[in-house]
């Protein structure tokens, strides 16, 4: 059952408590309703992908109550400070270098060294972020491939029974997604949205480069610098070869050196995926064999990531 919570202090407090328990809570922002989860929790973020049935681990936007909190998650240079002061709180997302000390789940950033962050203007979103007191990962609160929700009823129509709660703050004002500005190199418009690019150009005093193909990432494999293991990966391994490090999945892989989920739970496997790929890469002597992962639910996103990691590299 998905609860509908009011925007009273008690409703917000309950929403914050659910987030602290690793549960998912949809909440209004000035753009669209976001599907929030604790950005530091691997399990909470894995559940976001599961609830939306996203077929890929694309990176998510991290929401913070103010600029000060945002500075703890990302590195701000003078340009970033300038646009943040001009447009936050508001529908602008900045892609900035990630601070490792933020301890975000690698699922949030698709294991990239950059992070997308935003300070929303909606009073309910800000109140919830303050009450929770930690970064919240939140893509739009709709099943993958469906229209973004601008009312609590839309959220329930798509996700009822799949998330703990929705905070009902009425209709969203902008109804458009946030503009995404890449600031890890020359300022780049990664996605048009609620803040017009002209306004950003006027603030920066320079034109934005339009996103080149490689710069408009929809999936980690399309991003310019995603983590690829040094070792080679062999998929669908039921029995490892001699010298191969076995990254297992499920009870059939009892002999595996590491098991993504002993019980065969896909949420657990997704939560472990990036951590275990790194560990396997550090411990393997050149070759990793990975158990078959069922091509259903989160298994599709896991297999998508594994196929990219296994693809030949130049
Ligand atoms: P959504 O969460 O559905 O609004 O989508 C988030 C958007 O931000 C996607 O287009 C992502 O590719 C983009 N994005 C999120 N994190 C990063 C990042 N670290 N680097 C580049 N783009 C990102
Ligand atoms: Mg969306």
Short mmCIF file of C-alpha atoms and ligand atoms in Angstrom, two decimals:
data_model
loop_
_atom_site.label_atom_id
_atom_site.label_comp_id
_atom_site.label_asym_id
_atom_site.label_seq_id
_atom_site.Cartn_x
_atom_site.Cartn_y
_atom_site.Cartn_z
CA UNK A 1 0.00 0.00 0.00
CA UNK A 2 1.25 3.45 -0.89
CA UNK A 3 0.32 6.09 1.70
CA UNK A 4 -0.74 9.58 0.69
CA UNK A 5 0.78 12.04 3.16
CA UNK A 6 -0.37 15.62 3.74
CA UNK A 7 2.05 18.57 3.62
CA UNK A 8 1.61 19.21 7.35
CA UNK A 9 4.62 19.06 9.68
CA UNK A 10 3.50 15.59 10.74
CA UNK A 11 3.20 14.43 7.11
CA UNK A 12 6.66 15.75 6.23
CA UNK A 13 8.16 14.21 9.38
CA UNK A 14 6.69 10.84 8.43
CA UNK A 15 8.04 11.15 4.88
CA UNK A 16 11.51 11.95 6.26
CA UNK A 17 11.33 8.96 8.57
CA UNK A 18 10.42 6.65 5.68
CA UNK A 19 13.41 7.96 3.70
CA UNK A 20 15.63 7.30 6.72
CA UNK A 21 14.37 3.70 6.71
CA UNK A 22 15.48 3.27 3.11
CA UNK A 23 11.93 3.53 1.74
CA UNK A 24 10.86 5.47 -1.37
CA UNK A 25 8.76 8.62 -1.09
CA UNK A 26 7.44 10.68 -4.00
CA UNK A 27 7.30 14.42 -3.37
CA UNK A 28 6.40 17.55 -5.30
CA UNK A 29 9.05 19.83 -6.77
CA UNK A 30 8.41 22.89 -8.93
CA UNK A 31 9.21 20.81 -12.05
CA UNK A 32 7.54 17.41 -11.62
CA UNK A 33 7.01 14.93 -8.77
CA UNK A 34 10.28 13.25 -7.81
CA UNK A 35 10.70 9.66 -6.64
CA UNK A 36 12.99 10.14 -3.65
CA UNK A 37 15.33 7.73 -1.90
CA UNK A 38 18.37 8.14 0.39
CA UNK A 39 21.22 8.86 -2.05
CA UNK A 40 23.75 7.27 0.35
CA UNK A 41 21.90 3.95 0.52
CA UNK A 42 22.67 1.36 -2.16
CA UNK A 43 19.43 -0.47 -1.40
CA UNK A 44 17.24 2.63 -1.52
CA UNK A 45 18.71 3.67 -4.87
CA UNK A 46 18.40 0.13 -6.26
CA UNK A 47 14.72 0.27 -5.25
CA UNK A 48 14.26 3.47 -7.28
CA UNK A 49 15.40 1.65 -10.42
CA UNK A 50 13.19 -1.29 -9.52
CA UNK A 51 10.08 0.82 -8.85
CA UNK A 52 10.47 2.68 -12.16
CA UNK A 53 11.46 -0.52 -14.01
CA UNK A 54 14.35 1.37 -15.58
CA UNK A 55 16.23 -0.89 -17.96
CA UNK A 56 19.53 0.96 -17.31
CA UNK A 57 21.50 2.38 -14.42
CA UNK A 58 21.59 5.93 -15.74
CA UNK A 59 22.74 8.49 -13.17
CA UNK A 60 20.12 10.24 -11.02
CA UNK A 61 19.77 13.83 -9.89
CA UNK A 62 20.61 14.42 -6.21
CA UNK A 63 18.41 16.94 -4.38
CA UNK A 64 19.62 19.17 -1.56
CA UNK A 65 17.96 21.82 0.61
CA UNK A 66 20.47 24.62 -0.06
CA UNK A 67 23.79 25.59 -1.63
CA UNK A 68 25.69 24.92 1.58
CA UNK A 69 24.52 21.30 1.62
CA UNK A 70 25.27 21.03 -2.11
CA UNK A 71 28.89 22.08 -1.52
CA UNK A 72 29.35 19.00 0.66
CA UNK A 73 28.40 16.74 -2.24
CA UNK A 74 30.09 18.42 -5.21
CA UNK A 75 33.08 20.67 -5.91
CA UNK A 76 31.99 24.21 -6.88
CA UNK A 77 34.31 26.42 -8.88
CA UNK A 78 33.64 30.15 -9.48
CA UNK A 79 31.36 29.41 -12.48
CA UNK A 80 29.32 26.90 -10.50
CA UNK A 81 28.98 29.31 -7.58
CA UNK A 82 27.78 31.99 -9.94
CA UNK A 83 25.00 30.02 -11.65
CA UNK A 84 23.98 28.38 -8.37
CA UNK A 85 23.57 31.77 -6.68
CA UNK A 86 21.64 33.06 -9.69
CA UNK A 87 19.22 30.16 -10.21
CA UNK A 88 18.91 28.20 -6.95
CA UNK A 89 16.53 27.34 -5.57
CA UNK A 90 15.01 26.54 -8.95
CA UNK A 91 14.75 24.19 -11.95
CA UNK A 92 18.47 24.05 -12.78
CA UNK A 93 20.59 20.91 -12.34
CA UNK A 94 24.38 21.22 -12.30
CA UNK A 95 26.73 18.37 -13.20
CA UNK A 96 29.88 18.90 -11.11
CA UNK A 97 32.85 16.88 -9.84
CA UNK A 98 31.71 14.52 -7.07
CA UNK A 99 33.19 14.81 -3.60
CA UNK A 100 34.05 11.23 -2.55
CA UNK A 101 33.51 12.31 1.08
CA UNK A 102 29.79 12.67 0.26
CA UNK A 103 29.64 8.85 0.31
CA UNK A 104 26.84 8.66 -2.24
CA UNK A 105 25.85 5.23 -3.50
CA UNK A 106 27.72 4.57 -6.76
CA UNK A 107 24.34 3.68 -8.27
CA UNK A 108 23.37 7.38 -8.05
CA UNK A 109 26.25 8.53 -10.24
CA UNK A 110 26.50 5.33 -12.34
CA UNK A 111 29.95 5.14 -10.73
CA UNK A 112 31.04 8.35 -12.47
CA UNK A 113 33.36 10.92 -10.89
CA UNK A 114 30.66 13.56 -11.50
CA UNK A 115 27.29 14.16 -9.84
CA UNK A 116 24.10 15.94 -10.95
CA UNK A 117 22.68 18.14 -8.18
CA UNK A 118 19.83 20.54 -7.69
CA UNK A 119 18.23 22.70 -5.00
CA UNK A 120 14.49 22.67 -5.75
CA UNK A 121 12.36 25.75 -5.06
CA UNK A 122 9.16 23.97 -4.01
CA UNK A 123 8.56 24.68 -0.30
CA UNK A 124 7.41 21.11 0.38
CA UNK A 125 10.51 19.64 -1.30
CA UNK A 126 12.79 21.95 0.70
CA UNK A 127 11.00 21.17 3.96
CA UNK A 128 11.34 17.43 3.33
CA UNK A 129 15.02 17.74 2.37
CA UNK A 130 15.70 19.74 5.55
CA UNK A 131 13.79 17.28 7.71
CA UNK A 132 15.65 14.32 6.19
CA UNK A 133 19.00 16.09 6.42
CA UNK A 134 20.88 14.13 3.76
CA UNK A 135 21.07 13.98 -0.07
CA UNK A 136 17.99 12.55 -1.81
CA UNK A 137 18.22 10.87 -5.22
CA UNK A 138 15.07 11.61 -7.21
CA UNK A 139 14.22 10.92 -10.84
CA UNK A 140 10.69 11.68 -11.99
CA UNK A 141 8.08 9.60 -10.15
CA UNK A 142 6.75 7.65 -13.12
CA UNK A 143 7.37 4.19 -14.57
CA UNK A 144 10.20 4.24 -17.10
CA UNK A 145 9.05 5.48 -20.50
CA UNK A 146 5.84 7.10 -19.18
CA UNK A 147 4.97 10.77 -18.90
CA UNK A 148 6.36 12.68 -15.89
CA UNK A 149 3.78 13.25 -13.11
CA UNK A 150 2.72 16.75 -12.09
CA UNK A 151 0.13 15.66 -9.51
CA UNK A 152 0.05 13.13 -6.67
CA UNK A 153 -2.72 11.25 -8.51
CA UNK A 154 -0.42 10.79 -11.51
CA UNK A 155 2.23 9.31 -9.22
CA UNK A 156 -0.28 6.86 -7.76
CA UNK A 157 -1.58 5.93 -11.19
CA UNK A 158 1.90 4.72 -12.16
CA UNK A 159 3.55 3.61 -8.93
CA UNK A 160 0.84 2.73 -6.40
CA UNK A 161 1.92 -0.31 -4.40
CA UNK A 162 5.55 0.06 -5.55
CA UNK A 163 6.57 2.94 -3.23
CA UNK A 164 5.98 3.67 0.47
CA UNK A 165 4.33 7.08 0.16
CA UNK A 166 3.57 10.18 -1.87
CA UNK A 167 3.46 13.63 -0.28
CA UNK A 168 0.46 15.35 -1.86
CA UNK A 169 1.44 18.95 -2.56
CA UNK A 170 -1.04 19.58 -5.38
CA UNK A 171 -0.05 20.47 -8.93
CA UNK A 172 3.55 21.30 -9.94
CA UNK A 173 4.11 24.82 -11.25
CA UNK A 174 6.69 24.33 -14.01
CA UNK A 175 5.65 20.92 -15.31
CA UNK A 176 8.90 20.79 -17.29
CA UNK A 177 12.02 18.94 -16.20
CA UNK A 178 15.03 20.87 -14.87
CA UNK A 179 17.59 22.30 -17.27
CA UNK A 180 20.84 20.31 -16.94
CA UNK A 181 24.08 22.28 -17.18
CA UNK A 182 27.35 20.35 -17.41
CA UNK A 183 30.20 22.13 -15.62
CA UNK A 184 32.90 19.48 -15.49
CA UNK A 185 34.49 21.15 -18.53
CA UNK A 186 33.36 24.09 -20.68
CA UNK A 187 29.75 24.95 -19.75
CA UNK A 188 27.48 22.67 -21.73
CA UNK A 189 23.71 22.38 -22.04
CA UNK A 190 23.02 18.68 -21.36
CA UNK A 191 19.22 18.95 -21.32
CA UNK A 192 16.88 21.88 -21.96
CA UNK A 193 14.27 22.46 -19.27
CA UNK A 194 12.66 24.91 -16.88
CA UNK A 195 15.43 27.56 -17.02
CA UNK A 196 16.00 28.90 -20.56
CA UNK A 197 19.56 28.51 -21.85
CA UNK A 198 19.61 32.25 -22.75
CA UNK A 199 19.23 33.12 -19.07
CA UNK A 200 22.21 30.91 -18.22
CA UNK A 201 24.29 32.42 -21.04
CA UNK A 202 23.45 35.91 -19.79
CA UNK A 203 24.54 34.92 -16.28
CA UNK A 204 27.80 33.34 -17.49
CA UNK A 205 28.50 36.04 -20.08
CA UNK A 206 29.40 33.33 -22.61
CA UNK A 207 27.55 31.00 -24.99
CA UNK A 208 26.87 27.42 -23.94
CA UNK A 209 28.14 24.65 -26.13
CA UNK A 210 25.29 22.39 -27.16
CA UNK A 211 25.75 18.86 -25.94
CA UNK A 212 27.74 16.81 -28.40
CA UNK A 213 26.60 13.22 -28.88
CA UNK A 214 28.91 11.83 -26.24
CA UNK A 215 27.91 14.52 -23.79
CA UNK A 216 24.20 13.84 -23.60
CA UNK A 217 24.32 10.70 -21.57
CA UNK A 218 21.25 8.58 -21.24
CA UNK A 219 23.21 5.65 -19.94
CA UNK A 220 26.55 5.13 -18.26
CA UNK A 221 28.02 3.42 -21.32
CA UNK A 222 27.36 6.55 -23.36
CA UNK A 223 29.09 8.79 -20.88
CA UNK A 224 32.62 9.86 -21.64
CA UNK A 225 34.34 8.47 -18.59
CA UNK A 226 32.57 5.57 -16.97
CA UNK A 227 34.22 3.00 -14.83
CA UNK A 228 35.39 0.01 -16.83
CA UNK A 229 37.14 -2.89 -15.12
CA UNK A 230 40.74 -3.66 -16.08
CA UNK A 231 39.96 -7.35 -16.07
CA UNK A 232 38.05 -9.01 -18.92
CA UNK A 233 34.52 -10.13 -18.11
CA UNK A 234 32.93 -13.38 -19.27
CA UNK A 235 29.15 -13.51 -18.78
CA UNK A 236 26.72 -16.36 -18.02
CA UNK A 237 29.38 -18.38 -16.22
CA UNK A 238 27.98 -21.45 -14.46
CA UNK A 239 31.42 -22.91 -13.84
CA UNK A 240 34.50 -20.71 -13.77
CA UNK A 241 37.62 -21.64 -15.70
CA UNK A 242 40.93 -22.10 -13.90
CA UNK A 243 42.30 -18.73 -12.80
CA UNK A 244 39.00 -16.94 -13.40
CA UNK A 245 37.58 -14.85 -10.51
CA UNK A 246 33.95 -15.92 -10.09
CA UNK A 247 31.44 -13.16 -9.39
CA UNK A 248 28.37 -15.19 -8.56
CA UNK A 249 24.66 -14.68 -8.29
CA UNK A 250 22.23 -16.83 -6.33
CA UNK A 251 22.43 -20.16 -4.49
CA UNK A 252 23.82 -22.04 -7.54
CA UNK A 253 27.01 -20.02 -7.19
CA UNK A 254 27.91 -21.24 -3.70
CA UNK A 255 31.59 -21.58 -4.67
CA UNK A 256 31.85 -18.03 -6.05
CA UNK A 257 34.61 -15.79 -4.66
CA UNK A 258 31.99 -13.03 -4.29
CA UNK A 259 28.23 -13.38 -4.64
CA UNK A 260 26.03 -10.44 -5.76
CA UNK A 261 23.18 -12.04 -3.80
CA UNK A 262 23.40 -15.47 -2.16
CA UNK A 263 19.61 -15.75 -2.17
CA UNK A 264 19.22 -14.55 -5.76
CA UNK A 265 17.61 -11.22 -4.83
CA UNK A 266 17.89 -8.70 -7.68
CA UNK A 267 17.57 -5.57 -5.50
CA UNK A 268 20.45 -6.82 -3.34
CA UNK A 269 22.48 -7.68 -6.46
CA UNK A 270 21.89 -4.20 -7.93
CA UNK A 271 22.87 -2.56 -4.64
CA UNK A 272 26.13 -4.58 -4.61
CA UNK A 273 26.93 -4.37 -8.33
CA UNK A 274 29.34 -1.43 -8.61
CA UNK A 275 31.07 -2.21 -5.30
CA UNK A 276 31.59 -5.87 -6.23
CA UNK A 277 32.76 -5.09 -9.77
CA UNK A 278 35.49 -2.93 -8.27
CA UNK A 279 36.40 -5.51 -5.67
CA UNK A 280 36.46 -8.31 -8.25
CA UNK A 281 38.63 -6.16 -10.48
CA UNK A 282 41.09 -5.54 -7.63
CA UNK A 283 41.26 -9.22 -6.65
CA UNK A 284 41.07 -10.93 -10.04
CA UNK A 285 44.13 -11.91 -11.99
CA UNK A 286 42.97 -10.59 -15.32
CA UNK A 287 39.71 -12.49 -15.76
CA UNK A 288 36.29 -12.29 -14.11
CA UNK A 289 33.47 -14.73 -14.79
CA UNK A 290 29.95 -13.62 -13.88
CA UNK A 291 26.98 -15.88 -13.15
CA UNK A 292 23.89 -15.58 -15.35
CA UNK A 293 21.46 -12.93 -14.08
CA UNK A 294 17.78 -13.38 -14.99
CA UNK A 295 16.67 -10.90 -17.67
CA UNK A 296 13.69 -9.59 -15.69
CA UNK A 297 13.03 -6.60 -13.42
CA UNK A 298 16.29 -5.11 -12.16
CA UNK A 299 18.12 -7.99 -13.85
CA UNK A 300 17.77 -6.11 -17.15
CA UNK A 301 19.63 -3.07 -15.80
CA UNK A 302 22.27 -5.31 -14.18
CA UNK A 303 22.79 -7.22 -17.45
CA UNK A 304 22.94 -3.95 -19.42
CA UNK A 305 25.76 -2.75 -17.15
CA UNK A 306 27.57 -6.12 -17.27
CA UNK A 307 27.37 -6.28 -21.08
CA UNK A 308 28.94 -2.81 -21.28
CA UNK A 309 31.69 -3.85 -18.89
CA UNK A 310 32.29 -7.02 -20.94
CA UNK A 311 32.34 -5.26 -24.32
CA UNK A 312 35.76 -5.15 -26.02
CA UNK A 313 37.56 -1.87 -25.43
CA UNK A 314 39.89 0.06 -27.67
P1 LIG B 1 16.24 12.22 -14.38
O1 LIG B 1 16.79 11.81 -13.03
O2 LIG B 1 15.33 11.21 -14.96
O3 LIG B 1 15.68 13.61 -14.37
O4 LIG B 1 17.47 12.25 -15.36
C1 LIG B 1 18.70 12.71 -14.91
C2 LIG B 1 19.48 13.25 -16.05
O5 LIG B 1 20.70 13.80 -15.57
C3 LIG B 1 19.85 12.20 -17.08
O6 LIG B 1 19.72 12.74 -18.37
C4 LIG B 1 21.28 11.89 -16.74
O7 LIG B 1 21.98 11.36 -17.81
C5 LIG B 1 21.81 13.23 -16.26
N1 LIG B 1 22.89 13.06 -15.30
C6 LIG B 1 22.74 12.68 -14.03
N2 LIG B 1 23.93 12.53 -13.42
C7 LIG B 1 24.87 12.83 -14.34
C8 LIG B 1 26.29 12.86 -14.34
N3 LIG B 1 26.99 12.53 -13.24
N4 LIG B 1 26.91 13.22 -15.46
C9 LIG B 1 26.20 13.55 -16.55
N5 LIG B 1 24.88 13.54 -16.64
C10 LIG B 1 24.20 13.18 -15.54
MG1 LIG B 2 11.88 11.14 -16.07
#
